[in-house]
């Protein structure tokens, strides 16, 4: 196989419809230690790839380039939520939001974006799974008010008014003051 330039790899990721061509370009990207998330975003948005193929590519990227794992997981979650929702891949999106949160547990984005992917008409991903995930995040994220707000909304959807009100109150309480306030 002839060696591909970065531009040729980028073009294959972006527009190739043939899995073998994409896979060959991917192998060369890995071999050449290309750890540019912008390059792999093109791969993830290639609409000809199936969810299991995207997972395969994403997991290999994370294994080879752990420093971009958070970005890889967040992009995969977003792709599954947006482009593969036709196939009810909201649960797959939640799985990748959870992986992103495992890499950067104090970052609120995976929790908030997971809550936004809830499809109430189909109850996907399952609301109880989302609630558990957000509750986990609320105990780790330093400023959890936005997560409390999402929890309040999810509990309201689930018909649990008591818990919805509880998290609404927590949202309104604001963040606690810092432990060490310097004197003025």
Tab-separated table of C-alpha atoms in Angstrom:
chain	number	residue	atom	x	y	z
A	1	UNK	CA	0.000	0.000	0.000
A	2	UNK	CA	1.479	3.390	-0.947
A	3	UNK	CA	2.114	5.813	1.886
A	4	UNK	CA	-0.643	8.416	2.185
A	5	UNK	CA	-0.065	12.057	3.027
A	6	UNK	CA	-1.997	13.694	5.844
A	7	UNK	CA	-4.143	15.446	3.240
A	8	UNK	CA	-4.920	12.123	1.534
A	9	UNK	CA	-5.836	10.573	4.892
A	10	UNK	CA	-8.052	13.565	5.670
A	11	UNK	CA	-9.769	13.277	2.277
A	12	UNK	CA	-10.438	9.546	2.756
A	13	UNK	CA	-11.821	10.103	6.243
A	14	UNK	CA	-14.066	12.845	4.972
A	15	UNK	CA	-15.398	11.478	1.707
A	16	UNK	CA	-14.557	7.829	1.131
A	17	UNK	CA	-17.509	5.474	1.029
A	18	UNK	CA	-15.381	2.308	0.975
A	19	UNK	CA	-14.568	0.823	4.388
A	20	UNK	CA	-11.277	-0.712	3.236
A	21	UNK	CA	-10.026	2.665	1.981
A	22	UNK	CA	-10.994	4.308	5.262
A	23	UNK	CA	-9.398	1.504	7.260
A	24	UNK	CA	-6.133	1.732	5.299
A	25	UNK	CA	-6.021	5.490	5.886
A	26	UNK	CA	-6.765	4.920	9.568
A	27	UNK	CA	-3.940	2.403	9.905
A	28	UNK	CA	-1.530	4.874	8.355
A	29	UNK	CA	-2.737	7.673	10.642
A	30	UNK	CA	-2.056	5.479	13.668
A	31	UNK	CA	1.288	4.280	12.300
A	32	UNK	CA	2.335	7.895	11.660
A	33	UNK	CA	1.330	8.884	15.225
A	34	UNK	CA	-1.223	11.432	14.028
A	35	UNK	CA	-2.957	12.417	17.249
A	36	UNK	CA	-4.893	15.392	15.876
A	37	UNK	CA	-8.510	15.214	17.060
A	38	UNK	CA	-9.568	17.443	14.151
A	39	UNK	CA	-8.453	14.717	11.739
A	40	UNK	CA	-10.426	12.053	13.571
A	41	UNK	CA	-13.536	14.242	13.737
A	42	UNK	CA	-13.708	13.869	9.956
A	43	UNK	CA	-13.582	10.105	10.387
A	44	UNK	CA	-16.341	10.127	13.011
A	45	UNK	CA	-18.635	12.223	10.799
A	46	UNK	CA	-18.245	9.872	7.814
A	47	UNK	CA	-21.876	8.761	7.365
A	48	UNK	CA	-20.957	5.527	5.617
A	49	UNK	CA	-19.492	4.046	8.801
A	50	UNK	CA	-21.687	1.913	11.043
A	51	UNK	CA	-21.799	2.489	14.803
A	52	UNK	CA	-19.711	-0.623	15.522
A	53	UNK	CA	-17.063	0.579	13.059
A	54	UNK	CA	-16.963	3.980	14.713
A	55	UNK	CA	-16.552	2.302	18.097
A	56	UNK	CA	-13.697	0.201	16.736
A	57	UNK	CA	-11.897	3.272	15.405
A	58	UNK	CA	-12.562	5.327	18.526
A	59	UNK	CA	-11.320	2.680	20.938
A	60	UNK	CA	-8.148	2.196	18.887
A	61	UNK	CA	-7.479	5.948	18.878
A	62	UNK	CA	-7.921	6.108	22.654
A	63	UNK	CA	-5.594	3.158	23.139
A	64	UNK	CA	-2.898	4.721	20.949
A	65	UNK	CA	-3.350	8.352	22.033
A	66	UNK	CA	-4.742	8.510	25.592
A	67	UNK	CA	-4.212	12.275	25.808
A	68	UNK	CA	-7.099	12.875	23.377
A	69	UNK	CA	-9.406	10.237	24.868
A	70	UNK	CA	-11.847	12.743	26.391
A	71	UNK	CA	-12.304	14.486	23.039
A	72	UNK	CA	-12.685	11.164	21.217
A	73	UNK	CA	-15.360	9.970	23.629
A	74	UNK	CA	-17.276	13.256	23.522
A	75	UNK	CA	-17.211	13.346	19.721
A	76	UNK	CA	-18.380	9.761	19.448
A	77	UNK	CA	-21.202	10.441	21.893
A	78	UNK	CA	-22.266	13.477	19.879
A	79	UNK	CA	-22.099	11.570	16.610
A	80	UNK	CA	-24.202	8.719	17.998
A	81	UNK	CA	-26.715	11.148	19.410
A	82	UNK	CA	-27.097	13.162	16.218
A	83	UNK	CA	-26.426	10.977	13.199
A	84	UNK	CA	-27.343	7.548	14.454
A	85	UNK	CA	-30.448	8.452	16.435
A	86	UNK	CA	-32.469	6.817	13.667
A	87	UNK	CA	-31.101	3.521	14.984
A	88	UNK	CA	-31.917	4.418	18.616
A	89	UNK	CA	-28.262	4.776	19.535
A	90	UNK	CA	-28.990	7.089	22.430
A	91	UNK	CA	-27.807	4.338	24.741
A	92	UNK	CA	-24.548	4.184	22.794
A	93	UNK	CA	-24.274	7.962	23.156
A	94	UNK	CA	-24.771	7.615	26.921
A	95	UNK	CA	-22.081	4.935	27.031
A	96	UNK	CA	-19.573	7.326	25.451
A	97	UNK	CA	-20.624	10.243	27.662
A	98	UNK	CA	-19.876	7.961	30.604
A	99	UNK	CA	-16.454	7.136	29.166
A	100	UNK	CA	-15.718	10.846	28.728
A	101	UNK	CA	-16.786	11.485	32.329
A	102	UNK	CA	-14.474	8.709	33.515
A	103	UNK	CA	-11.554	10.518	31.853
A	104	UNK	CA	-12.492	13.979	33.186
A	105	UNK	CA	-14.970	13.379	36.042
A	106	UNK	CA	-15.044	17.004	37.236
A	107	UNK	CA	-16.052	18.366	33.825
A	108	UNK	CA	-19.830	18.948	33.649
A	109	UNK	CA	-20.194	18.646	29.843
A	110	UNK	CA	-20.592	14.833	29.609
A	111	UNK	CA	-23.339	14.841	32.234
A	112	UNK	CA	-25.205	17.810	30.753
A	113	UNK	CA	-24.988	16.607	27.165
A	114	UNK	CA	-26.118	13.127	28.196
A	115	UNK	CA	-29.214	14.644	29.805
A	116	UNK	CA	-29.925	16.561	26.609
A	117	UNK	CA	-29.934	13.389	24.523
A	118	UNK	CA	-32.919	11.925	26.379
A	119	UNK	CA	-35.810	11.008	24.073
A	120	UNK	CA	-38.929	10.968	26.297
A	121	UNK	CA	-41.277	9.396	23.732
A	122	UNK	CA	-39.082	6.301	23.540
A	123	UNK	CA	-37.496	6.539	27.017
A	124	UNK	CA	-34.024	6.215	25.535
A	125	UNK	CA	-31.590	6.136	27.041
A	126	UNK	CA	-33.503	4.818	30.060
A	127	UNK	CA	-34.312	7.747	32.325
A	128	UNK	CA	-33.157	5.915	35.445
A	129	UNK	CA	-29.729	5.347	33.888
A	130	UNK	CA	-29.483	9.038	33.067
A	131	UNK	CA	-30.557	10.063	36.548
A	132	UNK	CA	-27.971	7.755	38.144
A	133	UNK	CA	-25.250	9.125	35.872
A	134	UNK	CA	-26.147	12.744	36.647
A	135	UNK	CA	-26.343	12.071	40.383
A	136	UNK	CA	-22.862	10.587	40.194
A	137	UNK	CA	-21.648	13.694	38.379
A	138	UNK	CA	-23.323	16.052	40.846
A	139	UNK	CA	-21.194	14.607	43.639
A	140	UNK	CA	-17.956	15.120	41.680
A	141	UNK	CA	-18.364	18.329	39.648
A	142	UNK	CA	-17.264	21.362	41.696
A	143	UNK	CA	-20.154	23.591	40.505
A	144	UNK	CA	-23.085	21.129	40.102
A	145	UNK	CA	-25.991	23.601	39.798
A	146	UNK	CA	-26.517	22.923	36.080
A	147	UNK	CA	-26.574	19.196	36.795
A	148	UNK	CA	-29.095	19.747	39.597
A	149	UNK	CA	-31.278	21.635	37.134
A	150	UNK	CA	-31.142	18.720	34.650
A	151	UNK	CA	-31.914	16.271	37.462
A	152	UNK	CA	-34.929	18.353	38.429
A	153	UNK	CA	-36.166	18.235	34.824
A	154	UNK	CA	-35.576	14.489	34.482
A	155	UNK	CA	-37.381	13.743	37.745
A	156	UNK	CA	-40.268	15.916	36.574
A	157	UNK	CA	-40.459	13.910	33.336
A	158	UNK	CA	-40.334	10.698	35.371
A	159	UNK	CA	-43.264	11.927	37.472
A	160	UNK	CA	-41.326	12.205	40.733
A	161	UNK	CA	-42.372	15.683	41.878
A	162	UNK	CA	-40.723	15.360	45.278
A	163	UNK	CA	-37.254	14.718	43.820
A	164	UNK	CA	-37.836	17.325	41.114
A	165	UNK	CA	-38.534	19.953	43.790
A	166	UNK	CA	-35.545	18.759	45.838
A	167	UNK	CA	-33.130	19.306	42.947
A	168	UNK	CA	-34.799	22.589	41.984
A	169	UNK	CA	-34.094	23.826	45.535
A	170	UNK	CA	-30.485	22.642	45.271
A	171	UNK	CA	-30.174	24.553	41.990
A	172	UNK	CA	-31.465	27.731	43.623
A	173	UNK	CA	-29.187	27.388	46.662
A	174	UNK	CA	-26.187	28.308	44.529
A	175	UNK	CA	-22.674	27.210	45.129
A	176	UNK	CA	-21.281	27.086	48.626
A	177	UNK	CA	-18.757	29.789	49.521
A	178	UNK	CA	-15.074	28.851	49.300
A	179	UNK	CA	-13.684	27.244	52.467
A	180	UNK	CA	-10.957	29.854	52.951
A	181	UNK	CA	-12.169	33.383	52.408
A	182	UNK	CA	-9.197	35.728	52.633
A	183	UNK	CA	-9.830	38.756	54.876
A	184	UNK	CA	-10.389	42.053	53.097
